[in-house]
Amino acid sequence: MNQPNALTGAARPVAAGLPLIRLRAVTKVYGTGEIALMALKGITCEVRAGEFVAIMGPSGSGKSTAMNILGCLDTPSSGQYLFLGAHVEALSRDQRARLRRRYLGFVFQGFNLLARTSAQENVELPLLYRGEGAAARHLAATKALRSVGLGGWEHHTPAELSGGQQQRVAIARAIVTEPAVLLADEPTGNLDSQRSQEIMELLVALNRDHGITVLMVTHEPDMAAYARRMVHFIDGRIDRDEPNPHPAGLDLPATVEATI
Ligand code: ADP
């Protein structure tokens, strides 16, 4: 099998515009026999490095299933998933975990921070898993927290932070490994509209200023409006895949200041 050179060495920055992700006729079937359910019915889609894509669609349309496959947490039942030209569907569990650690960052609706642990330590965690030394972890986490507007909040625990700030910590944790792709699943689902806008502006800035590809599931058209491309799922298929000619947030200053 075509084993990925790109995935066996150290992660390198991926030049903007390069094909990063290719799904070819991807299906996902849950269960077997009479209770088998086809959650994805043949998804074909390409994402280039540097894109900002909103994945939309009604509940049950297959968005989470697609995100789990894109995030290498699950594998297709049939079809192909190429990441930087490597066949993900042919990788072992360990190889997929390595790909995840090197190239992907995750942001969830519920923040998923460790409760009695400082912002700094939460952000250092992925680097600890990667075997980085204390000094390198400290430096990278401090930088990541600063880049999400949380310089000075390093020693606060999640309970001492607002929802918007907690999501910023979660974003810092996702970007501390310098991933090529940020996978965000309803990142503003637990936030009020002001905080939601601020989080979206942060994602726009990370995409624009750091070249991080963003794939974001959202129900909310106001949030999808920040993306430069919208992919609509219906009943396990892509119903529409269209550019957003006038994305929100493009007029943001180069550095997003925290306002929370
Ligand atoms: P969405 O994220 O758009 O709400 P999902 O990908 O969660 O959609 O679900 C797509 C379909 O697959 C739904 O019918 C859902 O009930 C089903 N499904 C999702 N996960 C599982 C699972 N682990 N086992 C069985 N069915 C599942």
Coordinates of C-alpha atoms and ligand atoms in Angstrom, one line a residue:
M1 CA 0.0 0.0 0.0
N2 CA 1.1 3.5 -0.7
Q3 CA 2.6 4.5 2.6
P4 CA 2.8 8.2 3.2
N5 CA 6.2 9.8 3.2
A6 CA 4.6 13.0 4.4
L7 CA 3.2 11.2 7.4
T8 CA 6.2 9.3 8.6
G9 CA 8.6 12.2 9.0
A10 CA 8.2 15.3 11.0
A11 CA 5.2 17.4 10.2
R12 CA 6.0 20.2 7.8
P13 CA 4.0 23.3 7.0
V14 CA 1.6 22.6 4.1
A15 CA 1.7 25.2 1.4
A16 CA -1.5 27.0 0.8
G17 CA -3.5 25.7 -2.1
L18 CA -2.1 22.1 -2.0
P19 CA -4.7 19.3 -2.0
L20 CA -4.8 18.4 1.7
I21 CA -7.9 16.2 2.0
R22 CA -9.6 14.1 -0.6
L23 CA -12.7 12.0 0.1
R24 CA -13.6 9.7 -2.8
A25 CA -17.0 7.9 -2.7
V26 CA -16.8 7.5 1.1
T27 CA -19.6 5.5 2.7
K28 CA -20.2 4.7 6.4
V29 CA -22.5 2.0 7.5
Y30 CA -23.4 1.5 11.2
G31 CA -24.6 -1.9 12.3
T32 CA -25.2 -4.9 10.1
G33 CA -28.1 -6.9 8.6
E34 CA -31.6 -5.5 9.0
I35 CA -30.4 -2.7 11.4
A36 CA -27.6 -1.5 9.1
L37 CA -27.8 2.3 8.7
M38 CA -25.9 4.0 5.9
A39 CA -24.9 7.3 7.5
L40 CA -22.7 8.4 4.5
K41 CA -23.8 7.4 1.1
G42 CA -20.9 8.3 -1.1
I43 CA -19.1 11.5 -0.2
T44 CA -16.6 13.0 -2.7
C45 CA -15.0 16.2 -1.7
E46 CA -11.6 17.9 -1.8
V47 CA -10.2 20.5 0.6
R48 CA -7.1 22.5 -0.2
A49 CA -4.6 23.8 2.4
G50 CA -5.7 27.2 3.7
E51 CA -9.5 26.8 3.1
F52 CA -12.1 27.6 5.7
V53 CA -15.1 25.3 5.2
A54 CA -18.4 25.2 7.1
I55 CA -20.1 21.9 7.1
M56 CA -23.9 22.4 7.5
G57 CA -27.0 20.2 7.4
P58 CA -29.9 19.0 9.5
S59 CA -29.4 16.7 12.4
G60 CA -28.8 13.2 11.3
S61 CA -27.4 14.2 7.9
G62 CA -24.0 12.7 8.5
K63 CA -21.9 15.7 9.6
S64 CA -20.5 14.1 12.7
T65 CA -19.8 10.9 10.9
A66 CA -17.9 12.8 8.3
M67 CA -16.0 14.8 10.9
N68 CA -15.0 11.5 12.7
I69 CA -13.6 10.1 9.5
L70 CA -11.8 13.4 8.6
G71 CA -10.4 13.5 12.1
C72 CA -9.1 9.9 11.8
L73 CA -11.2 8.8 14.7
D74 CA -13.1 6.4 12.5
T75 CA -12.7 4.8 9.1
P76 CA -14.9 4.7 6.0
S77 CA -16.9 1.5 5.3
S78 CA -15.9 1.9 1.6
G79 CA -14.2 4.6 -0.5
Q80 CA -11.0 6.4 0.0
Y81 CA -9.7 9.2 2.3
L82 CA -6.5 10.7 1.2
F83 CA -4.6 13.1 3.5
L84 CA -1.6 14.7 1.8
G85 CA -1.8 11.9 -0.7
A86 CA -1.7 9.2 1.9
H87 CA -4.5 6.6 2.1
V88 CA -5.8 7.0 5.6
E89 CA -8.3 4.1 5.2
A90 CA -5.2 1.8 4.9
L91 CA -3.4 3.1 7.9
S92 CA -3.2 1.1 11.2
R93 CA -4.8 2.6 14.3
D94 CA -1.3 3.7 15.5
Q95 CA -0.5 5.4 12.2
R96 CA -3.8 7.2 12.3
A97 CA -3.1 8.3 15.9
R98 CA 0.2 9.7 14.7
L99 CA -1.4 11.5 11.8
R100 CA -3.9 13.0 14.3
R101 CA -1.2 14.2 16.7
R102 CA 1.0 15.7 14.0
Y103 CA -1.6 17.3 11.7
L104 CA -4.9 17.8 13.3
G105 CA -6.3 19.9 16.1
F106 CA -9.8 19.5 17.6
V107 CA -12.2 22.0 19.1
F108 CA -15.5 20.8 20.6
Q109 CA -18.8 22.4 21.5
G110 CA -18.2 21.6 25.2
F111 CA -14.6 22.8 25.4
N112 CA -13.5 19.5 27.0
L113 CA -10.9 21.1 29.3
L114 CA -9.5 19.3 32.4
A115 CA -11.3 21.0 35.2
R116 CA -8.8 21.4 38.0
T117 CA -6.0 22.1 35.7
S118 CA -4.7 25.6 34.7
A119 CA -5.1 27.0 31.2
Q120 CA -1.4 26.6 30.8
E121 CA -1.4 22.9 31.7
N122 CA -4.4 22.2 29.6
V123 CA -2.7 23.7 26.6
E124 CA 0.6 21.9 27.3
L125 CA -1.2 18.5 27.4
P126 CA -0.9 17.6 23.6
L127 CA 2.8 18.4 23.8
L128 CA 3.2 16.2 26.9
Y129 CA 1.6 13.3 24.9
R130 CA 4.1 14.0 22.2
G131 CA 7.0 13.7 24.6
E132 CA 8.1 17.4 24.5
G133 CA 10.3 18.6 27.4
A134 CA 9.0 20.9 30.1
A135 CA 10.7 24.1 28.8
A136 CA 9.5 23.6 25.2
R137 CA 6.0 22.9 26.4
H138 CA 5.9 26.0 28.6
L139 CA 7.2 28.2 25.8
A140 CA 4.7 26.8 23.1
A141 CA 1.7 26.9 25.5
T142 CA 2.5 30.5 26.6
K143 CA 2.7 31.5 22.9
A144 CA -0.5 29.7 22.0
L145 CA -2.4 31.3 24.9
R146 CA -1.1 34.7 23.8
S147 CA -2.2 34.1 20.2
V148 CA -5.8 33.5 21.4
G149 CA -5.8 36.6 23.5
L150 CA -5.3 35.0 26.9
G151 CA -1.8 36.3 27.8
G152 CA -2.0 36.7 31.6
W153 CA -4.6 34.0 32.2
E154 CA -2.2 31.1 32.2
H155 CA -2.8 30.1 35.8
H156 CA -6.6 30.2 35.9
T157 CA -8.6 27.0 35.9
P158 CA -11.6 26.6 33.6
A159 CA -14.0 27.4 36.5
E160 CA -12.4 30.8 36.8
L161 CA -12.9 31.6 33.1
S162 CA -15.9 32.6 31.0
G163 CA -17.3 30.2 28.4
G164 CA -15.7 32.3 25.7
Q165 CA -12.4 32.2 27.5
Q166 CA -12.6 28.4 28.0
Q167 CA -13.2 28.0 24.3
R168 CA -10.1 30.1 23.7
V169 CA -8.1 27.8 25.9
A170 CA -9.4 24.9 24.0
I171 CA -8.4 26.6 20.7
A172 CA -4.9 27.3 22.1
R173 CA -4.7 23.6 23.0
A174 CA -5.7 22.7 19.5
I175 CA -3.1 24.9 17.8
V176 CA -0.2 24.4 20.2
T177 CA 1.0 21.5 18.1
E178 CA 0.9 23.7 14.9
P179 CA -1.6 21.5 13.1
A180 CA -2.4 21.8 9.4
V181 CA -6.1 21.4 10.1
L182 CA -8.4 22.5 12.8
L183 CA -11.6 20.4 13.1
A184 CA -14.2 22.3 15.0
D185 CA -17.5 20.7 15.9
E186 CA -20.1 23.4 16.8
P187 CA -17.4 25.5 18.4
T188 CA -19.9 28.3 19.3
G189 CA -22.8 26.0 20.3
N190 CA -22.5 26.8 24.0
L191 CA -21.8 30.5 23.7
D192 CA -23.9 33.6 23.5
S193 CA -23.9 35.6 20.3
Q194 CA -21.2 38.1 21.3
R195 CA -18.8 35.4 22.4
S196 CA -19.7 33.3 19.4
Q197 CA -18.7 36.2 17.1
E198 CA -15.4 36.6 19.0
I199 CA -14.6 32.9 18.6
M200 CA -15.4 33.0 14.9
E201 CA -13.2 36.1 14.5
L202 CA -10.4 34.1 16.2
L203 CA -10.9 31.2 13.8
V204 CA -10.8 33.6 10.9
A205 CA -7.6 35.1 12.1
L206 CA -5.9 31.7 12.7
N207 CA -7.0 30.7 9.2
R208 CA -5.9 33.9 7.6
D209 CA -2.7 34.8 9.6
H210 CA -1.4 31.3 10.4
G211 CA -2.7 29.4 7.3
I212 CA -4.5 26.8 9.4
T213 CA -7.2 25.0 7.4
V214 CA -10.5 25.1 9.2
L215 CA -13.3 22.6 8.9
M216 CA -16.2 23.6 11.1
V217 CA -19.5 21.9 11.6
T218 CA -22.3 24.4 12.5
H219 CA -26.1 24.6 12.6
E220 CA -26.0 28.3 12.6
P221 CA -26.0 30.3 9.3
D222 CA -24.5 33.3 11.2
M223 CA -21.4 31.3 12.1
A224 CA -21.1 29.6 8.7
A225 CA -21.1 33.1 7.2
Y226 CA -17.5 33.4 8.4
A227 CA -16.4 30.5 6.2
R228 CA -15.2 30.9 2.6
R229 CA -16.9 27.7 1.5
M230 CA -20.1 26.0 2.6
V231 CA -20.8 22.3 2.2
H232 CA -24.4 21.2 2.9
F233 CA -25.1 17.6 3.9
I234 CA -28.5 16.1 3.5
D235 CA -29.3 12.4 4.2
G236 CA -25.7 11.2 4.0
R237 CA -24.9 13.1 0.8
I238 CA -23.4 16.4 -0.1
D239 CA -26.4 18.4 -1.4
R240 CA -24.5 21.6 -2.1
D241 CA -20.9 22.7 -2.1
E242 CA -20.5 26.4 -2.8
P243 CA -18.1 29.3 -2.2
N244 CA -19.1 32.1 0.1
P245 CA -18.2 35.1 -1.9
H246 CA -18.5 37.6 1.0
P247 CA -17.3 35.9 4.2
A248 CA -17.8 37.7 7.4
G249 CA -14.8 38.9 9.4
L250 CA -12.4 39.6 6.5
D251 CA -12.0 43.2 7.6
L252 CA -10.5 42.1 11.0
P253 CA -7.3 43.6 12.1
A254 CA -4.2 41.4 11.7
T255 CA -4.1 40.7 15.5
V256 CA -7.3 39.8 17.2
E257 CA -7.4 41.3 20.7
A258 CA -9.3 39.5 23.4
T259 CA -12.3 41.5 24.4
I260 CA -13.6 39.0 27.0
Ligands
ADP1 P1 -25.3 14.7 12.2 O1 -23.9 15.0 12.8 O2 -25.5 15.4 10.9 O3 -26.4 15.0 13.2 P2 -24.6 11.9 12.4 O4 -23.3 11.7 11.6 O5 -24.4 12.0 13.9 O6 -25.4 13.2 11.8 O7 -25.6 10.7 12.1 C1 -25.9 10.3 10.8 C2 -26.8 9.0 11.0 O8 -26.0 8.0 11.5 C3 -28.0 9.3 11.9 O9 -29.1 8.5 11.4 C4 -27.5 8.6 13.2 O10 -28.5 8.2 14.0 C5 -26.6 7.5 12.7 N1 -25.5 7.2 13.6 C6 -24.5 8.1 14.0 N2 -23.6 7.5 14.8 C7 -24.0 6.2 15.0 C8 -23.5 5.0 15.7 N3 -22.4 5.1 16.4 N4 -24.2 3.9 15.6 C9 -25.4 3.8 14.8 N5 -25.9 4.9 14.1 C10 -25.2 6.0 14.2

